[in-house]
GROMACS .gro file of N, CA and C in nm:
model
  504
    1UNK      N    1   0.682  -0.322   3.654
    1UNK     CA    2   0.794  -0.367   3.735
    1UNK      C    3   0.835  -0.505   3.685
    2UNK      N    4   0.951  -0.523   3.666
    2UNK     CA    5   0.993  -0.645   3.624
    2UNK      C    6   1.062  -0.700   3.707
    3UNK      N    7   1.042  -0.838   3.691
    3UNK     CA    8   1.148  -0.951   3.837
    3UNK      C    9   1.163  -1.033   3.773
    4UNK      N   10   1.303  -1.098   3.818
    4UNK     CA   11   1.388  -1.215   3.770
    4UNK      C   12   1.408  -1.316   3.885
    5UNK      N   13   1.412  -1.422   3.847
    5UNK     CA   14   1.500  -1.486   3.965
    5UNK      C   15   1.664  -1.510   3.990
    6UNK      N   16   1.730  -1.443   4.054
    6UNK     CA   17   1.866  -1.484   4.089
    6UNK      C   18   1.916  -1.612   4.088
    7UNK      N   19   2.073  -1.624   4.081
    7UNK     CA   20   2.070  -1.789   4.107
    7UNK      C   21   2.067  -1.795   4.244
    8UNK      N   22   2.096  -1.740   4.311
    8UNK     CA   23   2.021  -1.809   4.451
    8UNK      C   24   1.925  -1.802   4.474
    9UNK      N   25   1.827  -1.736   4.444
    9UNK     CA   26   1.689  -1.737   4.422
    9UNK      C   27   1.640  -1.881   4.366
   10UNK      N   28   1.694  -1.904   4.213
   10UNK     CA   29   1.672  -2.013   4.201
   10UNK      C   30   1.649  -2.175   4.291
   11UNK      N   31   1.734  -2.167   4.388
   11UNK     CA   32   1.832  -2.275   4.482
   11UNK      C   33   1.720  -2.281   4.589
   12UNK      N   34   1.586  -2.176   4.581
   12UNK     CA   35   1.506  -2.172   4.728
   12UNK      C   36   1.388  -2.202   4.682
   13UNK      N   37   1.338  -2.358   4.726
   13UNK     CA   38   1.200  -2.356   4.709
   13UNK      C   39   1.077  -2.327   4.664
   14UNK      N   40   1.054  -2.205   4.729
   14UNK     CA   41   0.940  -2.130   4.785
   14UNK      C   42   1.000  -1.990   4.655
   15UNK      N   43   1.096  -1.947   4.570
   15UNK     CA   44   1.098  -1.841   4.481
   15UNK      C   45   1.025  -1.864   4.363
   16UNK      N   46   1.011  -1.929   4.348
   16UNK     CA   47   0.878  -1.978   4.197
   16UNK      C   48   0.783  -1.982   4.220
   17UNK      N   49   0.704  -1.995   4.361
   17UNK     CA   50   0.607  -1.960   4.352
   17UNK      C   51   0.621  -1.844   4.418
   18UNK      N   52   0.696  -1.780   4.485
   18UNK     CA   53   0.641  -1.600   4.477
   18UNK      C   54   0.643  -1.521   4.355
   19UNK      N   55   0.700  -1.561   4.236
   19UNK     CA   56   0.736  -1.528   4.132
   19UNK      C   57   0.582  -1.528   4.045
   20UNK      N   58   0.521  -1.644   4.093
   20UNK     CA   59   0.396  -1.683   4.058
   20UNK      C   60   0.256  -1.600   4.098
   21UNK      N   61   0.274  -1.599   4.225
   21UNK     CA   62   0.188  -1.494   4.293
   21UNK      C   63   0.203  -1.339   4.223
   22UNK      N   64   0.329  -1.328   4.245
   22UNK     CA   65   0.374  -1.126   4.119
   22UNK      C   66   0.259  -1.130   4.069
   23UNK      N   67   0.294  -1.235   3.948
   23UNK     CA   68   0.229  -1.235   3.808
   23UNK      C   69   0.086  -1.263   3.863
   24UNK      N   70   0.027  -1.307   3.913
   24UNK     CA   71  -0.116  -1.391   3.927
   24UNK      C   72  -0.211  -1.252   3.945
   25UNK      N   73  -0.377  -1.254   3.953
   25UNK     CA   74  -0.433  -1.183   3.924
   25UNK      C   75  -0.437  -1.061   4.045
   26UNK      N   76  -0.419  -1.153   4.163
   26UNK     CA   77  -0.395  -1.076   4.298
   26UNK      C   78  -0.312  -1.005   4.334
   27UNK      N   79  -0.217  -1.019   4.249
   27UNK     CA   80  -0.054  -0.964   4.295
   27UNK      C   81  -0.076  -0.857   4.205
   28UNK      N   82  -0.155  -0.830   4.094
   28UNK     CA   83  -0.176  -0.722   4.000
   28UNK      C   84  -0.233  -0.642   4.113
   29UNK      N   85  -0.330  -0.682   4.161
   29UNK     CA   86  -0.430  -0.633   4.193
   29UNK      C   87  -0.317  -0.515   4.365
   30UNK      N   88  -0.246  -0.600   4.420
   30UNK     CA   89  -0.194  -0.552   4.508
   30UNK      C   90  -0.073  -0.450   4.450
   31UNK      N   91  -0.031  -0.439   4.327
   31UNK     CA   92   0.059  -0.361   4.221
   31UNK      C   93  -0.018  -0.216   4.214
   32UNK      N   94  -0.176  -0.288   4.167
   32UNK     CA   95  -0.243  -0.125   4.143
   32UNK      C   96  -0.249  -0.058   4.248
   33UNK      N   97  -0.324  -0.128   4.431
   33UNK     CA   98  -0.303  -0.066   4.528
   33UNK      C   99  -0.203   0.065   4.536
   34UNK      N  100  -0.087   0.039   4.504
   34UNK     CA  101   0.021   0.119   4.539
   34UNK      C  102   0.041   0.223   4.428
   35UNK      N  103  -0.051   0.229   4.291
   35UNK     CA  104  -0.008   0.308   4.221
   35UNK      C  105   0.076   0.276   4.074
   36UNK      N  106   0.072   0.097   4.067
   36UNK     CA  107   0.120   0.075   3.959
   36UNK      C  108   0.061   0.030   3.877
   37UNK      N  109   0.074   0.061   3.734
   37UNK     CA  110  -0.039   0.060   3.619
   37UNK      C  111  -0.025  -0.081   3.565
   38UNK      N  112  -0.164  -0.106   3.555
   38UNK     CA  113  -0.186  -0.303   3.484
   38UNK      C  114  -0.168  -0.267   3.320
   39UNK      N  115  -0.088  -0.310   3.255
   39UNK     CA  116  -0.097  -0.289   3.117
   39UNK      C  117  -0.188  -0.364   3.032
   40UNK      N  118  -0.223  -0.421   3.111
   40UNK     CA  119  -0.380  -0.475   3.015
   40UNK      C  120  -0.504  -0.393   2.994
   41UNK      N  121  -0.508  -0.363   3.142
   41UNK     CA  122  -0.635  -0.237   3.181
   41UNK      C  123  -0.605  -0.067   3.186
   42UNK      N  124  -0.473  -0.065   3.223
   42UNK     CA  125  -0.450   0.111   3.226
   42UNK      C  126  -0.373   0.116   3.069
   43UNK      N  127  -0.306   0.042   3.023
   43UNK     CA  128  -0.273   0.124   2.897
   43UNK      C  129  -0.330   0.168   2.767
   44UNK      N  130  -0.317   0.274   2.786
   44UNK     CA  131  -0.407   0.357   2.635
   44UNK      C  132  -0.397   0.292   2.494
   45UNK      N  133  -0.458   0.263   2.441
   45UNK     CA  134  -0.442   0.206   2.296
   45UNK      C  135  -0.356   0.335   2.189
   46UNK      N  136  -0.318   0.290   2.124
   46UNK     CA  137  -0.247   0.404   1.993
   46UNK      C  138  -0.395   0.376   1.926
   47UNK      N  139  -0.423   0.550   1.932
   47UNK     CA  140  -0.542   0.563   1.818
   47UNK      C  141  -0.510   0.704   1.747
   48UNK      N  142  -0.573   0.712   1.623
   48UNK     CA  143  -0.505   0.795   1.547
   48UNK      C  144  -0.647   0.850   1.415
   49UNK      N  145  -0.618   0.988   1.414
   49UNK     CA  146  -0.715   1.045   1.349
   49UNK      C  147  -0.683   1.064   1.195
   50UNK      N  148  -0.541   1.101   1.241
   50UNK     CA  149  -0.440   1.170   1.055
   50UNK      C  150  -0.313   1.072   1.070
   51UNK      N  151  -0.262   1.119   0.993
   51UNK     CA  152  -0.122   1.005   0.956
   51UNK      C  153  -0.084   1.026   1.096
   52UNK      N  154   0.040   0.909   1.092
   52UNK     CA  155   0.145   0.899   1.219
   52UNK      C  156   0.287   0.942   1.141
   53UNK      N  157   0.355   1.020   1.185
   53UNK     CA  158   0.499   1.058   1.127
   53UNK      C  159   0.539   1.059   1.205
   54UNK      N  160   0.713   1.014   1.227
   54UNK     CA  161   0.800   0.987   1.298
   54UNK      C  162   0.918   0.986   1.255
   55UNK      N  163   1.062   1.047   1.301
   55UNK     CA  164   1.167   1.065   1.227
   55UNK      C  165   1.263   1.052   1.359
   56UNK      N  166   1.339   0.956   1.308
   56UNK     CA  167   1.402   0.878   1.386
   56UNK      C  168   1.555   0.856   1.324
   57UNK      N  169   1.667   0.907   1.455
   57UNK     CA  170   1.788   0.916   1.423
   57UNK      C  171   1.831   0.812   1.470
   58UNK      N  172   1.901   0.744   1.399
   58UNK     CA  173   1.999   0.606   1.369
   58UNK      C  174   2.168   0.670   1.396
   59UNK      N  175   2.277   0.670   1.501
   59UNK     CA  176   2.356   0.695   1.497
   59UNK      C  177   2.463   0.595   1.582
   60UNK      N  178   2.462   0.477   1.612
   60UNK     CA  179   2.507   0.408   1.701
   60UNK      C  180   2.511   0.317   1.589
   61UNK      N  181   2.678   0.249   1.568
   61UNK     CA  182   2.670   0.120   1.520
   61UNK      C  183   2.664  -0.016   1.576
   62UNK      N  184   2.536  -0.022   1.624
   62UNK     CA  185   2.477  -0.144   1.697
   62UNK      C  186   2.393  -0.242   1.619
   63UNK      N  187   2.447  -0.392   1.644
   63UNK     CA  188   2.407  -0.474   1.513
   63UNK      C  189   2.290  -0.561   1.602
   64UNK      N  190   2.194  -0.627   1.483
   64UNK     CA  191   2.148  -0.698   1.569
   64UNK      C  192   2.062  -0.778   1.425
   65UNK      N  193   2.066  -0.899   1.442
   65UNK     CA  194   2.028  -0.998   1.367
   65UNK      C  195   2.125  -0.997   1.220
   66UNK      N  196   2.219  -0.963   1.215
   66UNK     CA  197   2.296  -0.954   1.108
   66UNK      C  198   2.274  -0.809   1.013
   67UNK      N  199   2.191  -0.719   1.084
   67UNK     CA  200   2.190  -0.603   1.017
   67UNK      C  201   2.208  -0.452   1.138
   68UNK      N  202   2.185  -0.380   1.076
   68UNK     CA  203   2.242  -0.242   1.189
   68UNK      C  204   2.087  -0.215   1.261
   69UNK      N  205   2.084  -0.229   1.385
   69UNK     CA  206   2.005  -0.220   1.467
   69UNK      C  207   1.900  -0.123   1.495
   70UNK      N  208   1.916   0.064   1.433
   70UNK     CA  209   1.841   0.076   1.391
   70UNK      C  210   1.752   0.089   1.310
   71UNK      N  211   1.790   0.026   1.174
   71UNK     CA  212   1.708   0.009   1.083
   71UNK      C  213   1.617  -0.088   1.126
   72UNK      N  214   1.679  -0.251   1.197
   72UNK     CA  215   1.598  -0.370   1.280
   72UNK      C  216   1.497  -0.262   1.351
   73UNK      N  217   1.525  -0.147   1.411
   73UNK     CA  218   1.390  -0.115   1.456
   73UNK      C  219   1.298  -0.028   1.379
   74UNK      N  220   1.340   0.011   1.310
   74UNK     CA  221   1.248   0.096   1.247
   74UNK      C  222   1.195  -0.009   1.156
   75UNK      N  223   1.239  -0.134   1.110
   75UNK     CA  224   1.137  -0.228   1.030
   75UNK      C  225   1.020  -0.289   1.137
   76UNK      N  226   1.088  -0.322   1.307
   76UNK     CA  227   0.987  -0.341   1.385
   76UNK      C  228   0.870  -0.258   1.428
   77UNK      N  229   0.941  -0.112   1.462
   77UNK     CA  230   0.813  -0.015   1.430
   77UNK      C  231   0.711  -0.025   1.335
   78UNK      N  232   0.726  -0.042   1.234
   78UNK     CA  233   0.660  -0.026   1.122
   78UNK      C  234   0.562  -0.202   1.144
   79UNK      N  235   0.605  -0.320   1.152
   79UNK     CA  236   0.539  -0.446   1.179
   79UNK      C  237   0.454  -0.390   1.315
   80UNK      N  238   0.527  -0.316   1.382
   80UNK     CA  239   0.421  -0.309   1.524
   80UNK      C  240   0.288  -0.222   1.443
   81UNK      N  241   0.302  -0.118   1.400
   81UNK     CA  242   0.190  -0.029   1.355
   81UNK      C  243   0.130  -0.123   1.242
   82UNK      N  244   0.157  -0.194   1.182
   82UNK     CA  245   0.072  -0.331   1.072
   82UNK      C  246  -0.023  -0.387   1.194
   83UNK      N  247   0.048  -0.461   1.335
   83UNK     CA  248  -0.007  -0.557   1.391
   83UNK      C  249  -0.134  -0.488   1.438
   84UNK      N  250  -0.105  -0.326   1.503
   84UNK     CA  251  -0.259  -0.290   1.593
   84UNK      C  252  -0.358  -0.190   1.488
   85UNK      N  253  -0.297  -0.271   1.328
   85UNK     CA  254  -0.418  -0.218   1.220
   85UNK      C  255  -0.413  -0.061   1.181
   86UNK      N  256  -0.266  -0.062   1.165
   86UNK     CA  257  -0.279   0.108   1.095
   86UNK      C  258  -0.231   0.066   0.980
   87UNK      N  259  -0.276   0.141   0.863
   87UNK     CA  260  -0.247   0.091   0.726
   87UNK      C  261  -0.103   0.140   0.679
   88UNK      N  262  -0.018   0.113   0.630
   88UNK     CA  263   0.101   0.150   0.573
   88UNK      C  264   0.103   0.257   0.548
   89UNK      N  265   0.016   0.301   0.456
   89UNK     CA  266   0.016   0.410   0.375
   89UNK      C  267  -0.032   0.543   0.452
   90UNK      N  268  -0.073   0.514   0.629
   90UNK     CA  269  -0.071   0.624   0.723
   90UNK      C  270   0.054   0.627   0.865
   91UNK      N  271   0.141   0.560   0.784
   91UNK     CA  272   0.274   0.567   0.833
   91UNK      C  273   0.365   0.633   0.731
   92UNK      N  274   0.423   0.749   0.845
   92UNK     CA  275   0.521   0.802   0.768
   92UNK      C  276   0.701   0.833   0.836
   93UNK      N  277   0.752   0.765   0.803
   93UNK     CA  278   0.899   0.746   0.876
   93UNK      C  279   0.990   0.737   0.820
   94UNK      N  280   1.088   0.834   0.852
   94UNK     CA  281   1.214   0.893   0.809
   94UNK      C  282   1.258   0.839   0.917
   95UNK      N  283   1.434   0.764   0.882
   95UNK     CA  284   1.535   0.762   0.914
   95UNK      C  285   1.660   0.838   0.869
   96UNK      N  286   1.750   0.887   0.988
   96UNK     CA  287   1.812   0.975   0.954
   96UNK      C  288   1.936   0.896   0.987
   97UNK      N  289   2.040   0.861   0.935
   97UNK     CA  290   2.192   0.801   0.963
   97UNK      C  291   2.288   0.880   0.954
   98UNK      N  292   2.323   0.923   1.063
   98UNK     CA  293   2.461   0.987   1.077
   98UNK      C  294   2.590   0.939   1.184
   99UNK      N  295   2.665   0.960   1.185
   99UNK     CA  296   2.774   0.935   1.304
   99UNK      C  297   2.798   0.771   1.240
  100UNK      N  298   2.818   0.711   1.343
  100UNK     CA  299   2.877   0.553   1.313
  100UNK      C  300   2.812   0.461   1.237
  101UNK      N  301   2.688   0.487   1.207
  101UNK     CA  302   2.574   0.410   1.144
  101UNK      C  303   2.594   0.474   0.985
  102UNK      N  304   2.595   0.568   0.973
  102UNK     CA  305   2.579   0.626   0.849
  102UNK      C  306   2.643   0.549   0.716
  103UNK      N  307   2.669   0.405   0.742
  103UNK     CA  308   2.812   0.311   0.615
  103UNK      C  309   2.695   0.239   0.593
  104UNK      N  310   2.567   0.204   0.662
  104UNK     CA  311   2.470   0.120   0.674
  104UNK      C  312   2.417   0.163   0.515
  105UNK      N  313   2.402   0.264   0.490
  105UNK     CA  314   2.340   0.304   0.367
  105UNK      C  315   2.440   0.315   0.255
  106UNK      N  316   2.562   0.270   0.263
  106UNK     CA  317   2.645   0.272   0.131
  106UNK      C  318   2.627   0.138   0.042
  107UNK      N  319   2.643   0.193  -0.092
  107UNK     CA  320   2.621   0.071  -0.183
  107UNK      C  321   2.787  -0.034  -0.149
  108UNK      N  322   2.757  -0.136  -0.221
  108UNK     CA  323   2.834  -0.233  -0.215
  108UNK      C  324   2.993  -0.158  -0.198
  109UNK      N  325   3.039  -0.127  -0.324
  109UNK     CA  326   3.163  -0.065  -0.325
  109UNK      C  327   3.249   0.026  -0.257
  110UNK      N  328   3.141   0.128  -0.220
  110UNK     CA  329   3.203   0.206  -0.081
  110UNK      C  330   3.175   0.101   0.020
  111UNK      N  331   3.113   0.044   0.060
  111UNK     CA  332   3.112  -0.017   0.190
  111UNK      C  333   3.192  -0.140   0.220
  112UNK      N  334   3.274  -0.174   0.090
  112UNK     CA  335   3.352  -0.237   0.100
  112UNK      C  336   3.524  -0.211   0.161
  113UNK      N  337   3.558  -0.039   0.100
  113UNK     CA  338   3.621   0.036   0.154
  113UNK      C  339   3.609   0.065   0.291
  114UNK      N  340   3.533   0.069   0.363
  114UNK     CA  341   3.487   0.119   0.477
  114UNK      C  342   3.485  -0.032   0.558
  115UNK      N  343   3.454  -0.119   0.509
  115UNK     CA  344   3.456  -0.234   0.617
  115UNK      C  345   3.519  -0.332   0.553
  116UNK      N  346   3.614  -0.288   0.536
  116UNK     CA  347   3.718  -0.456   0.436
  116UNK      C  348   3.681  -0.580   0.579
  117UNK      N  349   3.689  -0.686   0.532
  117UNK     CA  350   3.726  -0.734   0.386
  117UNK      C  351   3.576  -0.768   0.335
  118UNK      N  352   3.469  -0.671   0.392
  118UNK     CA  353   3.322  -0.774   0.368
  118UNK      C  354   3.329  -0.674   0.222
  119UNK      N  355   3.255  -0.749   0.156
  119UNK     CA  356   3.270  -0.741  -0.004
  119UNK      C  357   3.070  -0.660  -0.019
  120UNK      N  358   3.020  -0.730   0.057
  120UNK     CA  359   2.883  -0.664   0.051
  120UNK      C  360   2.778  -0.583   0.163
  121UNK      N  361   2.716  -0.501   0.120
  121UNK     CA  362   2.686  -0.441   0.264
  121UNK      C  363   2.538  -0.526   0.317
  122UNK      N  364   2.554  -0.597   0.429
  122UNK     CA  365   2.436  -0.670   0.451
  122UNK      C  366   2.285  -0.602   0.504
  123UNK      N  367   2.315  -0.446   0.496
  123UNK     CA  368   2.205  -0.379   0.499
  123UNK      C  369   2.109  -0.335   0.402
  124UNK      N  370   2.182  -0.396   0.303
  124UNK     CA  371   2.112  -0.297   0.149
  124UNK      C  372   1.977  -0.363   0.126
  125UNK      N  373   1.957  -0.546   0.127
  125UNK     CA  374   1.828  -0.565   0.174
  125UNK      C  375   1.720  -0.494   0.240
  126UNK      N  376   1.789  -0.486   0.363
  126UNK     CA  377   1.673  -0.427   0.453
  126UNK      C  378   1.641  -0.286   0.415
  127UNK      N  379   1.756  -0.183   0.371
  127UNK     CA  380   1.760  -0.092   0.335
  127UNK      C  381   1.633  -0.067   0.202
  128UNK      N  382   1.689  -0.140   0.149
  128UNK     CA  383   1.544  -0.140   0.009
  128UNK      C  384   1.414  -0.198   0.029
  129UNK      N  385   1.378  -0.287   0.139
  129UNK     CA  386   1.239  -0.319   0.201
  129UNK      C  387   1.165  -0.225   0.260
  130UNK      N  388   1.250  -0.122   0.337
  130UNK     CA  389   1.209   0.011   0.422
  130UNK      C  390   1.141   0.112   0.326
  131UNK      N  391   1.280   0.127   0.205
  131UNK     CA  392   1.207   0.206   0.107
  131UNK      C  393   1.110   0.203   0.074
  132UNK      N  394   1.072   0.028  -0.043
  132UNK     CA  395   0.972  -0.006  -0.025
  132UNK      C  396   0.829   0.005   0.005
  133UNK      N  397   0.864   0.005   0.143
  133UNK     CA  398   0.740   0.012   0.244
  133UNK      C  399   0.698   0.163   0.307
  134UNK      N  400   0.821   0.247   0.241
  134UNK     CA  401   0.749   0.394   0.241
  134UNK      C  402   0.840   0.454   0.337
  135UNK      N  403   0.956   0.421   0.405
  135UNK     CA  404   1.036   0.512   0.472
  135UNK      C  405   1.102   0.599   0.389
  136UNK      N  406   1.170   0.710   0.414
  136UNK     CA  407   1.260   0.758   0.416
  136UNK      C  408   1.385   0.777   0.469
  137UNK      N  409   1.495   0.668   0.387
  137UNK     CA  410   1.604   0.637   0.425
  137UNK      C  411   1.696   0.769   0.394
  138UNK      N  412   1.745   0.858   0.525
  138UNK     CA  413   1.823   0.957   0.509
  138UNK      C  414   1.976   0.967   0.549
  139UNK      N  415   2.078   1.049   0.490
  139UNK     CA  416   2.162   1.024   0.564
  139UNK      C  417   2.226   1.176   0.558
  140UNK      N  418   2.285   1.185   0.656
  140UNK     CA  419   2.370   1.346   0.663
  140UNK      C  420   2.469   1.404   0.615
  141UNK      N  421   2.486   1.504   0.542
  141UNK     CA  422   2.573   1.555   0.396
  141UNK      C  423   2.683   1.595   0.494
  142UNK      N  424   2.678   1.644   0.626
  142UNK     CA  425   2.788   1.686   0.667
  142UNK      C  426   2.908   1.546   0.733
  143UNK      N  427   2.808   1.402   0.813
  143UNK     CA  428   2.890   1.295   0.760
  143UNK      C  429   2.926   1.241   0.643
  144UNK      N  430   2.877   1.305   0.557
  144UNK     CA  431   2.902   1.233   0.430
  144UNK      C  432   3.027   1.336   0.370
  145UNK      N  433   3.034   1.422   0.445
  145UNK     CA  434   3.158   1.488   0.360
  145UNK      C  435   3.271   1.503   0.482
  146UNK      N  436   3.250   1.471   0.598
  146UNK     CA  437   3.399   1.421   0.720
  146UNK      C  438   3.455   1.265   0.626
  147UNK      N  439   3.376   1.184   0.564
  147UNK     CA  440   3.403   1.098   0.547
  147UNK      C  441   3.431   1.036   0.395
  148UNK      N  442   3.433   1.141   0.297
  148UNK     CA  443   3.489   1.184   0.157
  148UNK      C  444   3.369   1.096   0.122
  149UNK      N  445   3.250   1.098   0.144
  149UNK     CA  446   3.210   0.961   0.035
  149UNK      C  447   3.053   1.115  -0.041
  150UNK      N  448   2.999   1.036  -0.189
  150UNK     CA  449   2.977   1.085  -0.286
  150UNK      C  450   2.816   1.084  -0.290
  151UNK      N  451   2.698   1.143  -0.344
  151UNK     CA  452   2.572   1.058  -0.332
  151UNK      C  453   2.566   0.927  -0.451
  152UNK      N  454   2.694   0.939  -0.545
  152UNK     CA  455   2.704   0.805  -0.603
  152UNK      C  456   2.740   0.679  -0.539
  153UNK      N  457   2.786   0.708  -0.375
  153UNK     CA  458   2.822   0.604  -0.303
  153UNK      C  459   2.706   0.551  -0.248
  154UNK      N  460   2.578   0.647  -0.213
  154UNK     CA  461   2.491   0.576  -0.159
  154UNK      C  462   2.383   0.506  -0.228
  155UNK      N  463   2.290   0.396  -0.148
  155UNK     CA  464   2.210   0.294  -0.227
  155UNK      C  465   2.103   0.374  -0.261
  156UNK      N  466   2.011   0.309  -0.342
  156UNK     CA  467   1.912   0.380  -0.411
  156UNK      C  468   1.813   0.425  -0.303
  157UNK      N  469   1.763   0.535  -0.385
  157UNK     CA  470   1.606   0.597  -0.259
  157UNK      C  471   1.722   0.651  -0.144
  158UNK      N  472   1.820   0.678  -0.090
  158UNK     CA  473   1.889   0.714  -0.003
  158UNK      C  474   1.871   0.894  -0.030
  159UNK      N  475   1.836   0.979   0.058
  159UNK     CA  476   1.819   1.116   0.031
  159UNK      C  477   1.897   1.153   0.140
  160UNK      N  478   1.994   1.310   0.125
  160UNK     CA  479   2.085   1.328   0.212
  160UNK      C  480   2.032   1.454   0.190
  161UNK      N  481   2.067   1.507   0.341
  161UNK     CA  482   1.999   1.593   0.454
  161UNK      C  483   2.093   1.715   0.497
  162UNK      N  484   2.073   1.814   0.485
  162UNK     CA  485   2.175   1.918   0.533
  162UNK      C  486   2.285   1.888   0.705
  163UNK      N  487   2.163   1.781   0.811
  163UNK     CA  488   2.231   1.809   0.891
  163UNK      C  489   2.166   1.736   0.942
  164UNK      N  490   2.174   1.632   1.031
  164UNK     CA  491   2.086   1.490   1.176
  164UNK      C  492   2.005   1.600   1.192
  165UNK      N  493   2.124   1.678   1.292
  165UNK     CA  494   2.036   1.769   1.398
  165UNK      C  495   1.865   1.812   1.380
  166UNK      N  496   1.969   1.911   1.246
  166UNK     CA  497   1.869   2.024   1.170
  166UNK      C  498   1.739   1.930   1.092
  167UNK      N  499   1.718   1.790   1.058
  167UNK     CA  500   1.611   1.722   1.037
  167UNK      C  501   1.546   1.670   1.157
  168UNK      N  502   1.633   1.666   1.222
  168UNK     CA  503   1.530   1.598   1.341
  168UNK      C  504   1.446   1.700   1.430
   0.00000   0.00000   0.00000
């Protein structure tokens, strides 16, 4: 359960420290009473016997830190599974780009067509770190042909897919 303080909340005394109490060890403790889980103590760890695979559709052109947002997560996925000690090389993740996202993976020149007047696509970095690091950067032949573009348009390691759907 998450809580904020309002601005009138702010304006009252006595709301910072109920805010305080939430969080404090007692207020957990009166959380579990009712049935709500402590994420320190009830949540399950990710443990894992064989690889982890995951294939994950990217279709929303939503930006975030100067690059397309889900690639930003699928590089955070991948840092999260580093942080709780799974080795790279038992991660396996495909991204699939279709619909509005799918320009994220064009080399410079088409994507210059597609988003005048930017001259370079600021995903191709991240795009080639993913590779890199063992994703599979995909994109869909049937957006790729609503939208006339070529597999010479796309960046390197880019593999195109009969269909989002039909891969996912």
């Amino acid at each position: 359960c998450s809580i904020a303080m309002t601005h009138r909340g702010k304006a009252k005394p006595l709301a910072p420290l109920f805010v305080e109490f939430l969080t404090s060890p007692e207020g957990a403790e009166i959380f579990k009473s009712w049935g709500w889980m402590d994420q320190g103590t009830d949540a399950r760890p990710v443990v894992h016997g064989t690889d982890i695979a995951a294939v994950c559709r990217i279709d929303g052109d939503a930006w975030k830190d100067g690059v397309g947002r889900g690639l930003a997560d699928v590089r955070s996925l991948l840092l999260e599974y580093d942080r709780i000690g799974i080795p790279s090389g038992e991660v396996h993740i495909s991204a699939v780009c279709d619909g509005d996202a799918a320009y994220w993976l064009l080399r410079d020149t088409a994507y210059a067509i597609v988003k005048p007047p930017e001259r370079l696509n600021p995903n191709a970095p991240l795009v080639a770190d993913l590779y890199r690091r063992g994703v599979s950067l995909e994109i869909c032949a049937k957006t790729m042909q609503e939208r006339g573009w070529r597999k010479e348009d796309l960046l390197p390691g880019v593999v195109v897919v009969p269909g989002a759907h039909l891969r996912i």
